[in-house]
């Protein structure tokens, strides 16, 4: 069983982010039972902590086990893990915990919200391939066996191709796949350094502490993320599913799309 992508065109694949999402009909019991859901999650699985503010539109939580994030509302819930590239990619151990989390979270949501009709279930993964420059990322993408931008299109509008992206949806045997290819650049962080304010975190209110933590996270991202990268973003999903088995769906999606993606990107011979 394939658990990761091998190097493609000489660049290592780094699994940056994964998301499992379920969209449902008639989830309005969220407005009455949000607190019940939160109690069941945090009491039965104490790795989870409420993150930020709970509102009529969303309830966010964070796991201390694998830094997974959970958000749920009257329309959907999503479970995700995101890693800064320099801190290491999402690992097989992370995915193992993620699969377990998806199973029990779905059971809790179905019980608390009375879920019976599902509009969509999907598992999405983002793979980064580090590049030195934007042009390097573009050249790497154009070298993939499955990637092609017509010269006729470029000639019709200008002299040269500066950047490109491709997105397709393919219908498989039991699910659909949305596959996207594009280049990405590290976002800039602006430091408004107009003085130094020294305060101990315990004397800050919660919003200030969170702002401080996010600032430190942003600094780490600036130090560790590659300046440029090519990204392959793949989303495996089913619409109007009658029965949802989250762990099995995540695992079977990976088992299916990893070898298919490897084969599609590599040139024969």
PDB file of C-alpha atoms in Angstrom:
ATOM      1  CA  UNK A   1       0.000   0.000   0.000  1.00  0.00           C
ATOM      2  CA  UNK A   2       1.409   3.388  -1.028  1.00  0.00           C
ATOM      3  CA  UNK A   3       1.673   5.822   1.879  1.00  0.00           C
ATOM      4  CA  UNK A   4       3.628   8.636   0.258  1.00  0.00           C
ATOM      5  CA  UNK A   5       4.716  10.085  -3.057  1.00  0.00           C
ATOM      6  CA  UNK A   6       8.221   9.265  -4.248  1.00  0.00           C
ATOM      7  CA  UNK A   7      10.419  12.050  -5.606  1.00  0.00           C
ATOM      8  CA  UNK A   8       9.101  13.495  -8.865  1.00  0.00           C
ATOM      9  CA  UNK A   9      11.491  15.063 -11.380  1.00  0.00           C
ATOM     10  CA  UNK A  10      14.223  15.135  -8.753  1.00  0.00           C
ATOM     11  CA  UNK A  11      12.206  16.953  -6.089  1.00  0.00           C
ATOM     12  CA  UNK A  12      10.988  15.442  -2.838  1.00  0.00           C
ATOM     13  CA  UNK A  13       7.249  15.569  -2.160  1.00  0.00           C
ATOM     14  CA  UNK A  14       6.363  17.173   1.187  1.00  0.00           C
ATOM     15  CA  UNK A  15       2.838  16.587   2.467  1.00  0.00           C
ATOM     16  CA  UNK A  16       2.002  20.032   3.809  1.00  0.00           C
ATOM     17  CA  UNK A  17      -1.690  19.744   4.665  1.00  0.00           C
ATOM     18  CA  UNK A  18      -4.581  17.287   4.785  1.00  0.00           C
ATOM     19  CA  UNK A  19      -8.296  17.947   5.274  1.00  0.00           C
ATOM     20  CA  UNK A  20     -11.236  15.609   5.819  1.00  0.00           C
ATOM     21  CA  UNK A  21     -14.552  17.394   5.280  1.00  0.00           C
ATOM     22  CA  UNK A  22     -18.191  16.344   5.521  1.00  0.00           C
ATOM     23  CA  UNK A  23     -21.011  18.579   4.272  1.00  0.00           C
ATOM     24  CA  UNK A  24     -24.526  17.707   5.348  1.00  0.00           C
ATOM     25  CA  UNK A  25     -28.183  18.656   5.084  1.00  0.00           C
ATOM     26  CA  UNK A  26     -30.375  19.503   8.075  1.00  0.00           C
ATOM     27  CA  UNK A  27     -27.582  20.173  10.540  1.00  0.00           C
ATOM     28  CA  UNK A  28     -29.459  22.996  12.254  1.00  0.00           C
ATOM     29  CA  UNK A  29     -29.444  21.122  15.560  1.00  0.00           C
ATOM     30  CA  UNK A  30     -25.966  22.710  15.798  1.00  0.00           C
ATOM     31  CA  UNK A  31     -27.641  25.834  17.153  1.00  0.00           C
ATOM     32  CA  UNK A  32     -29.123  23.844  20.052  1.00  0.00           C
ATOM     33  CA  UNK A  33     -26.494  21.143  20.568  1.00  0.00           C
ATOM     34  CA  UNK A  34     -23.146  22.847  19.917  1.00  0.00           C
ATOM     35  CA  UNK A  35     -22.335  22.763  23.627  1.00  0.00           C
ATOM     36  CA  UNK A  36     -23.243  19.091  23.839  1.00  0.00           C
ATOM     37  CA  UNK A  37     -20.848  18.321  20.976  1.00  0.00           C
ATOM     38  CA  UNK A  38     -18.056  20.290  22.642  1.00  0.00           C
ATOM     39  CA  UNK A  39     -18.647  18.529  25.961  1.00  0.00           C
ATOM     40  CA  UNK A  40     -18.529  15.076  24.375  1.00  0.00           C
ATOM     41  CA  UNK A  41     -15.366  15.841  22.398  1.00  0.00           C
ATOM     42  CA  UNK A  42     -13.380  17.485  25.209  1.00  0.00           C
ATOM     43  CA  UNK A  43     -14.589  15.114  27.956  1.00  0.00           C
ATOM     44  CA  UNK A  44     -14.172  11.821  26.094  1.00  0.00           C
ATOM     45  CA  UNK A  45     -11.065  12.920  24.176  1.00  0.00           C
ATOM     46  CA  UNK A  46      -9.153  15.361  26.429  1.00  0.00           C
ATOM     47  CA  UNK A  47      -6.520  16.039  23.753  1.00  0.00           C
ATOM     48  CA  UNK A  48      -8.985  18.588  22.321  1.00  0.00           C
ATOM     49  CA  UNK A  49      -9.133  22.220  23.441  1.00  0.00           C
ATOM     50  CA  UNK A  50     -11.521  24.939  22.325  1.00  0.00           C
ATOM     51  CA  UNK A  51      -9.632  27.400  20.128  1.00  0.00           C
ATOM     52  CA  UNK A  52     -10.892  30.961  19.865  1.00  0.00           C
ATOM     53  CA  UNK A  53     -14.547  31.843  20.184  1.00  0.00           C
ATOM     54  CA  UNK A  54     -17.532  29.576  19.640  1.00  0.00           C
ATOM     55  CA  UNK A  55     -20.262  31.284  17.608  1.00  0.00           C
ATOM     56  CA  UNK A  56     -23.529  30.431  15.820  1.00  0.00           C
ATOM     57  CA  UNK A  57     -21.493  30.008  12.635  1.00  0.00           C
ATOM     58  CA  UNK A  58     -18.523  27.918  13.827  1.00  0.00           C
ATOM     59  CA  UNK A  59     -16.971  26.018  16.739  1.00  0.00           C
ATOM     60  CA  UNK A  60     -13.158  25.581  16.475  1.00  0.00           C
ATOM     61  CA  UNK A  61     -11.001  23.093  18.414  1.00  0.00           C
ATOM     62  CA  UNK A  62      -7.314  22.138  18.456  1.00  0.00           C
ATOM     63  CA  UNK A  63      -5.741  18.757  19.279  1.00  0.00           C
ATOM     64  CA  UNK A  64      -2.641  18.580  21.482  1.00  0.00           C
ATOM     65  CA  UNK A  65      -1.822  15.143  20.033  1.00  0.00           C
ATOM     66  CA  UNK A  66      -1.076  16.043  16.411  1.00  0.00           C
ATOM     67  CA  UNK A  67      -2.051  19.732  16.140  1.00  0.00           C
ATOM     68  CA  UNK A  68      -5.165  18.803  14.174  1.00  0.00           C
ATOM     69  CA  UNK A  69      -7.828  21.492  13.873  1.00  0.00           C
ATOM     70  CA  UNK A  70     -11.556  20.810  13.959  1.00  0.00           C
ATOM     71  CA  UNK A  71     -14.300  23.208  12.911  1.00  0.00           C
ATOM     72  CA  UNK A  72     -17.990  22.396  12.796  1.00  0.00           C
ATOM     73  CA  UNK A  73     -21.180  24.272  12.013  1.00  0.00           C
ATOM     74  CA  UNK A  74     -24.746  23.740  10.838  1.00  0.00           C
ATOM     75  CA  UNK A  75     -23.520  23.041   7.284  1.00  0.00           C
ATOM     76  CA  UNK A  76     -20.308  21.005   7.630  1.00  0.00           C
ATOM     77  CA  UNK A  77     -17.392  19.894   9.749  1.00  0.00           C
ATOM     78  CA  UNK A  78     -13.761  19.688   8.728  1.00  0.00           C
ATOM     79  CA  UNK A  79     -10.711  18.106  10.344  1.00  0.00           C
ATOM     80  CA  UNK A  80      -7.272  19.265   9.182  1.00  0.00           C
ATOM     81  CA  UNK A  81      -3.546  19.082   9.851  1.00  0.00           C
ATOM     82  CA  UNK A  82      -1.152  21.655   8.420  1.00  0.00           C
ATOM     83  CA  UNK A  83       2.621  21.657   8.754  1.00  0.00           C
ATOM     84  CA  UNK A  84       5.155  24.387   8.120  1.00  0.00           C
ATOM     85  CA  UNK A  85       7.501  22.990   5.462  1.00  0.00           C
ATOM     86  CA  UNK A  86      10.664  23.587   7.496  1.00  0.00           C
ATOM     87  CA  UNK A  87       9.211  21.773  10.513  1.00  0.00           C
ATOM     88  CA  UNK A  88       8.714  18.544   8.599  1.00  0.00           C
ATOM     89  CA  UNK A  89       5.771  17.276   6.561  1.00  0.00           C
ATOM     90  CA  UNK A  90       2.642  15.532   7.788  1.00  0.00           C
ATOM     91  CA  UNK A  91       3.870  12.059   8.764  1.00  0.00           C
ATOM     92  CA  UNK A  92       2.363   8.570   8.590  1.00  0.00           C
ATOM     93  CA  UNK A  93       1.928   8.717  12.383  1.00  0.00           C
ATOM     94  CA  UNK A  94       0.023  11.986  11.987  1.00  0.00           C
ATOM     95  CA  UNK A  95      -2.232  10.356   9.403  1.00  0.00           C
ATOM     96  CA  UNK A  96      -2.805   7.345  11.671  1.00  0.00           C
ATOM     97  CA  UNK A  97      -4.031   9.599  14.488  1.00  0.00           C
ATOM     98  CA  UNK A  98      -5.993  11.651  11.955  1.00  0.00           C
ATOM     99  CA  UNK A  99      -7.883   8.549  10.773  1.00  0.00           C
ATOM    100  CA  UNK A 100      -8.860   7.664  14.359  1.00  0.00           C
ATOM    101  CA  UNK A 101      -9.946  11.245  15.016  1.00  0.00           C
ATOM    102  CA  UNK A 102     -12.080  11.332  11.867  1.00  0.00           C
ATOM    103  CA  UNK A 103     -13.931   8.182  12.961  1.00  0.00           C
ATOM    104  CA  UNK A 104     -14.878   9.287  16.463  1.00  0.00           C
ATOM    105  CA  UNK A 105     -15.553  12.904  15.462  1.00  0.00           C
ATOM    106  CA  UNK A 106     -18.025  11.684  12.846  1.00  0.00           C
ATOM    107  CA  UNK A 107     -19.770   9.499  15.417  1.00  0.00           C
ATOM    108  CA  UNK A 108     -20.104  12.438  17.815  1.00  0.00           C
ATOM    109  CA  UNK A 109     -21.345  14.833  15.126  1.00  0.00           C
ATOM    110  CA  UNK A 110     -23.873  12.333  13.809  1.00  0.00           C
ATOM    111  CA  UNK A 111     -25.208  11.701  17.317  1.00  0.00           C
ATOM    112  CA  UNK A 112     -25.351  15.319  18.499  1.00  0.00           C
ATOM    113  CA  UNK A 113     -26.621  16.873  15.268  1.00  0.00           C
ATOM    114  CA  UNK A 114     -28.824  13.992  14.136  1.00  0.00           C
ATOM    115  CA  UNK A 115     -27.051  13.766  10.779  1.00  0.00           C
ATOM    116  CA  UNK A 116     -28.567  11.418   8.205  1.00  0.00           C
ATOM    117  CA  UNK A 117     -28.220  13.145   4.800  1.00  0.00           C
ATOM    118  CA  UNK A 118     -24.759  13.988   3.484  1.00  0.00           C
ATOM    119  CA  UNK A 119     -24.110  16.310   0.549  1.00  0.00           C
ATOM    120  CA  UNK A 120     -20.379  15.631   0.204  1.00  0.00           C
ATOM    121  CA  UNK A 121     -17.484  13.798   1.835  1.00  0.00           C
ATOM    122  CA  UNK A 122     -13.927  14.584   0.797  1.00  0.00           C
ATOM    123  CA  UNK A 123     -10.275  14.008   1.653  1.00  0.00           C
ATOM    124  CA  UNK A 124      -7.820  16.586   0.331  1.00  0.00           C
ATOM    125  CA  UNK A 125      -4.011  16.662   0.363  1.00  0.00           C
ATOM    126  CA  UNK A 126      -1.505  19.361  -0.585  1.00  0.00           C
ATOM    127  CA  UNK A 127       2.008  18.341  -1.697  1.00  0.00           C
ATOM    128  CA  UNK A 128       4.859  20.871  -1.946  1.00  0.00           C
ATOM    129  CA  UNK A 129       7.959  20.531  -4.121  1.00  0.00           C
ATOM    130  CA  UNK A 130      10.553  23.111  -3.036  1.00  0.00           C
ATOM    131  CA  UNK A 131      11.996  25.366  -5.758  1.00  0.00           C
ATOM    132  CA  UNK A 132      14.639  28.100  -5.835  1.00  0.00           C
ATOM    133  CA  UNK A 133      12.697  30.626  -7.907  1.00  0.00           C
ATOM    134  CA  UNK A 134       9.288  31.183  -9.460  1.00  0.00           C
ATOM    135  CA  UNK A 135      10.770  30.267 -12.846  1.00  0.00           C
ATOM    136  CA  UNK A 136      12.149  27.031 -11.367  1.00  0.00           C
ATOM    137  CA  UNK A 137       8.664  26.099 -10.130  1.00  0.00           C
ATOM    138  CA  UNK A 138       7.165  26.874 -13.532  1.00  0.00           C
ATOM    139  CA  UNK A 139       9.796  24.811 -15.365  1.00  0.00           C
ATOM    140  CA  UNK A 140       9.261  21.881 -13.003  1.00  0.00           C
ATOM    141  CA  UNK A 141       5.513  21.926 -13.608  1.00  0.00           C
ATOM    142  CA  UNK A 142       5.929  22.121 -17.381  1.00  0.00           C
ATOM    143  CA  UNK A 143       8.190  19.066 -17.226  1.00  0.00           C
ATOM    144  CA  UNK A 144       5.478  16.848 -15.742  1.00  0.00           C
ATOM    145  CA  UNK A 145       4.125  14.269 -18.173  1.00  0.00           C
ATOM    146  CA  UNK A 146       0.519  15.270 -17.473  1.00  0.00           C
ATOM    147  CA  UNK A 147       1.019  19.052 -17.598  1.00  0.00           C
ATOM    148  CA  UNK A 148       0.698  21.028 -20.804  1.00  0.00           C
ATOM    149  CA  UNK A 149      -0.045  24.668 -21.661  1.00  0.00           C
ATOM    150  CA  UNK A 150      -0.682  25.373 -25.336  1.00  0.00           C
ATOM    151  CA  UNK A 151       1.861  27.615 -27.087  1.00  0.00           C
ATOM    152  CA  UNK A 152      -1.050  28.862 -29.173  1.00  0.00           C
ATOM    153  CA  UNK A 153      -2.697  30.305 -26.067  1.00  0.00           C
ATOM    154  CA  UNK A 154       0.488  32.118 -25.041  1.00  0.00           C
ATOM    155  CA  UNK A 155       1.093  33.461 -28.561  1.00  0.00           C
ATOM    156  CA  UNK A 156      -2.462  34.780 -28.785  1.00  0.00           C
ATOM    157  CA  UNK A 157      -2.022  36.983 -25.720  1.00  0.00           C
ATOM    158  CA  UNK A 158       1.671  37.797 -25.458  1.00  0.00           C
ATOM    159  CA  UNK A 159       5.273  36.758 -25.873  1.00  0.00           C
ATOM    160  CA  UNK A 160       6.011  34.408 -22.991  1.00  0.00           C
ATOM    161  CA  UNK A 161       4.345  32.397 -20.235  1.00  0.00           C
ATOM    162  CA  UNK A 162       5.006  33.973 -16.839  1.00  0.00           C
ATOM    163  CA  UNK A 163       3.040  31.591 -14.608  1.00  0.00           C
ATOM    164  CA  UNK A 164       0.374  28.946 -14.988  1.00  0.00           C
ATOM    165  CA  UNK A 165      -1.940  26.609 -13.150  1.00  0.00           C
ATOM    166  CA  UNK A 166      -4.076  23.678 -14.186  1.00  0.00           C
ATOM    167  CA  UNK A 167      -7.130  22.209 -12.474  1.00  0.00           C
ATOM    168  CA  UNK A 168      -9.160  19.204 -13.635  1.00  0.00           C
ATOM    169  CA  UNK A 169     -11.929  17.015 -12.235  1.00  0.00           C
ATOM    170  CA  UNK A 170     -11.833  13.319 -13.122  1.00  0.00           C
ATOM    171  CA  UNK A 171     -14.653  10.855 -12.407  1.00  0.00           C
ATOM    172  CA  UNK A 172     -13.315   7.632 -10.911  1.00  0.00           C
ATOM    173  CA  UNK A 173     -15.065   4.341 -10.207  1.00  0.00           C
ATOM    174  CA  UNK A 174     -16.556   5.316  -6.835  1.00  0.00           C
ATOM    175  CA  UNK A 175     -15.425   8.906  -6.267  1.00  0.00           C
ATOM    176  CA  UNK A 176     -14.308  12.002  -8.126  1.00  0.00           C
ATOM    177  CA  UNK A 177     -10.852  13.590  -8.072  1.00  0.00           C
ATOM    178  CA  UNK A 178     -10.052  17.258  -8.389  1.00  0.00           C
ATOM    179  CA  UNK A 179      -6.347  17.674  -9.197  1.00  0.00           C
ATOM    180  CA  UNK A 180      -4.675  21.087  -9.345  1.00  0.00           C
ATOM    181  CA  UNK A 181      -1.104  22.084 -10.232  1.00  0.00           C
ATOM    182  CA  UNK A 182       0.346  25.538  -9.622  1.00  0.00           C
ATOM    183  CA  UNK A 183       3.280  27.488  -8.249  1.00  0.00           C
ATOM    184  CA  UNK A 184       3.210  29.130  -4.832  1.00  0.00           C
ATOM    185  CA  UNK A 185       5.269  31.835  -3.172  1.00  0.00           C
ATOM    186  CA  UNK A 186       5.838  32.468   0.499  1.00  0.00           C
ATOM    187  CA  UNK A 187       3.609  35.257   1.786  1.00  0.00           C
ATOM    188  CA  UNK A 188       5.341  38.366   3.064  1.00  0.00           C
ATOM    189  CA  UNK A 189       5.088  39.402   6.705  1.00  0.00           C
ATOM    190  CA  UNK A 190       5.419  43.100   7.493  1.00  0.00           C
ATOM    191  CA  UNK A 191       6.924  44.118  10.825  1.00  0.00           C
ATOM    192  CA  UNK A 192       5.728  47.521  12.031  1.00  0.00           C
ATOM    193  CA  UNK A 193       8.633  48.049  14.434  1.00  0.00           C
ATOM    194  CA  UNK A 194       7.808  51.299  16.213  1.00  0.00           C
ATOM    195  CA  UNK A 195       8.964  50.336  19.660  1.00  0.00           C
ATOM    196  CA  UNK A 196       9.155  47.502  22.153  1.00  0.00           C
ATOM    197  CA  UNK A 197       6.465  46.654  24.671  1.00  0.00           C
ATOM    198  CA  UNK A 198       7.493  44.152  27.358  1.00  0.00           C
ATOM    199  CA  UNK A 199       4.670  42.263  29.041  1.00  0.00           C
ATOM    200  CA  UNK A 200       4.541  38.830  30.618  1.00  0.00           C
ATOM    201  CA  UNK A 201       2.077  36.622  28.716  1.00  0.00           C
ATOM    202  CA  UNK A 202       0.154  35.728  31.896  1.00  0.00           C
ATOM    203  CA  UNK A 203      -0.862  39.391  32.253  1.00  0.00           C
ATOM    204  CA  UNK A 204      -2.281  39.548  28.716  1.00  0.00           C
ATOM    205  CA  UNK A 205      -5.896  38.737  27.969  1.00  0.00           C
ATOM    206  CA  UNK A 206      -6.513  35.659  25.840  1.00  0.00           C
ATOM    207  CA  UNK A 207      -6.812  37.567  22.569  1.00  0.00           C
ATOM    208  CA  UNK A 208      -3.459  39.258  23.145  1.00  0.00           C
ATOM    209  CA  UNK A 209      -1.756  35.965  23.967  1.00  0.00           C
ATOM    210  CA  UNK A 210      -3.155  34.379  20.816  1.00  0.00           C
ATOM    211  CA  UNK A 211      -1.972  37.354  18.757  1.00  0.00           C
ATOM    212  CA  UNK A 212       1.510  36.989  20.255  1.00  0.00           C
ATOM    213  CA  UNK A 213       1.594  33.264  19.513  1.00  0.00           C
ATOM    214  CA  UNK A 214       0.434  33.839  15.942  1.00  0.00           C
ATOM    215  CA  UNK A 215       3.163  36.459  15.493  1.00  0.00           C
ATOM    216  CA  UNK A 216       5.791  33.958  16.647  1.00  0.00           C
ATOM    217  CA  UNK A 217       4.334  31.315  14.341  1.00  0.00           C
ATOM    218  CA  UNK A 218       4.541  33.782  11.468  1.00  0.00           C
ATOM    219  CA  UNK A 219       8.206  34.461  12.256  1.00  0.00           C
ATOM    220  CA  UNK A 220       8.937  30.727  12.184  1.00  0.00           C
ATOM    221  CA  UNK A 221       7.151  30.373   8.864  1.00  0.00           C
ATOM    222  CA  UNK A 222       9.278  33.157   7.390  1.00  0.00           C
ATOM    223  CA  UNK A 223      12.471  31.409   8.531  1.00  0.00           C
ATOM    224  CA  UNK A 224      11.486  27.911   7.483  1.00  0.00           C
ATOM    225  CA  UNK A 225       9.224  27.956   4.427  1.00  0.00           C
ATOM    226  CA  UNK A 226      10.909  27.681   1.037  1.00  0.00           C
ATOM    227  CA  UNK A 227      10.682  30.915  -0.943  1.00  0.00           C
ATOM    228  CA  UNK A 228       8.956  29.173  -3.837  1.00  0.00           C
ATOM    229  CA  UNK A 229       7.404  25.792  -4.483  1.00  0.00           C
ATOM    230  CA  UNK A 230       5.340  23.869  -6.972  1.00  0.00           C
ATOM    231  CA  UNK A 231       2.166  22.464  -5.475  1.00  0.00           C
ATOM    232  CA  UNK A 232       0.004  19.483  -6.337  1.00  0.00           C
ATOM    233  CA  UNK A 233      -3.392  19.689  -4.648  1.00  0.00           C
ATOM    234  CA  UNK A 234      -5.653  16.631  -4.890  1.00  0.00           C
ATOM    235  CA  UNK A 235      -9.174  16.275  -3.526  1.00  0.00           C
ATOM    236  CA  UNK A 236     -10.961  12.900  -3.544  1.00  0.00           C
ATOM    237  CA  UNK A 237     -14.680  13.198  -2.879  1.00  0.00           C
ATOM    238  CA  UNK A 238     -18.123  11.624  -3.109  1.00  0.00           C
ATOM    239  CA  UNK A 239     -21.403  13.479  -3.454  1.00  0.00           C
ATOM    240  CA  UNK A 240     -24.679  12.469  -1.798  1.00  0.00           C
ATOM    241  CA  UNK A 241     -23.073   9.560   0.033  1.00  0.00           C
ATOM    242  CA  UNK A 242     -25.568   7.353   1.857  1.00  0.00           C
ATOM    243  CA  UNK A 243     -23.091   5.956   4.397  1.00  0.00           C
ATOM    244  CA  UNK A 244     -19.846   7.578   5.544  1.00  0.00           C
ATOM    245  CA  UNK A 245     -16.927   5.660   7.050  1.00  0.00           C
ATOM    246  CA  UNK A 246     -14.339   8.415   7.563  1.00  0.00           C
ATOM    247  CA  UNK A 247     -11.250   6.351   8.374  1.00  0.00           C
ATOM    248  CA  UNK A 248     -11.843   3.939   5.524  1.00  0.00           C
ATOM    249  CA  UNK A 249     -12.524   6.820   3.119  1.00  0.00           C
ATOM    250  CA  UNK A 250      -9.264   8.598   4.022  1.00  0.00           C
ATOM    251  CA  UNK A 251      -7.211   5.417   3.719  1.00  0.00           C
ATOM    252  CA  UNK A 252      -8.816   4.220   0.489  1.00  0.00           C
ATOM    253  CA  UNK A 253      -8.456   7.674  -1.078  1.00  0.00           C
ATOM    254  CA  UNK A 254      -4.719   7.687  -0.358  1.00  0.00           C
ATOM    255  CA  UNK A 255      -4.341   4.117  -1.603  1.00  0.00           C
ATOM    256  CA  UNK A 256      -6.027   5.105  -4.858  1.00  0.00           C
ATOM    257  CA  UNK A 257      -4.670   8.533  -5.707  1.00  0.00           C
ATOM    258  CA  UNK A 258      -1.011   8.187  -4.668  1.00  0.00           C
ATOM    259  CA  UNK A 259      -0.016   5.596  -7.315  1.00  0.00           C
ATOM    260  CA  UNK A 260      -2.256   7.247  -9.913  1.00  0.00           C
ATOM    261  CA  UNK A 261      -0.666  10.638  -9.313  1.00  0.00           C
ATOM    262  CA  UNK A 262       2.844   9.170  -9.435  1.00  0.00           C
ATOM    263  CA  UNK A 263       2.075   7.468 -12.750  1.00  0.00           C
ATOM    264  CA  UNK A 264       0.464  10.563 -14.263  1.00  0.00           C
ATOM    265  CA  UNK A 265       3.403  12.854 -13.444  1.00  0.00           C
ATOM    266  CA  UNK A 266       6.317  10.645 -14.500  1.00  0.00           C
ATOM    267  CA  UNK A 267       7.423  10.313 -18.105  1.00  0.00           C
ATOM    268  CA  UNK A 268       7.861   6.795 -19.434  1.00  0.00           C
ATOM    269  CA  UNK A 269      11.365   5.617 -20.186  1.00  0.00           C
TER     270      UNK A 269
END
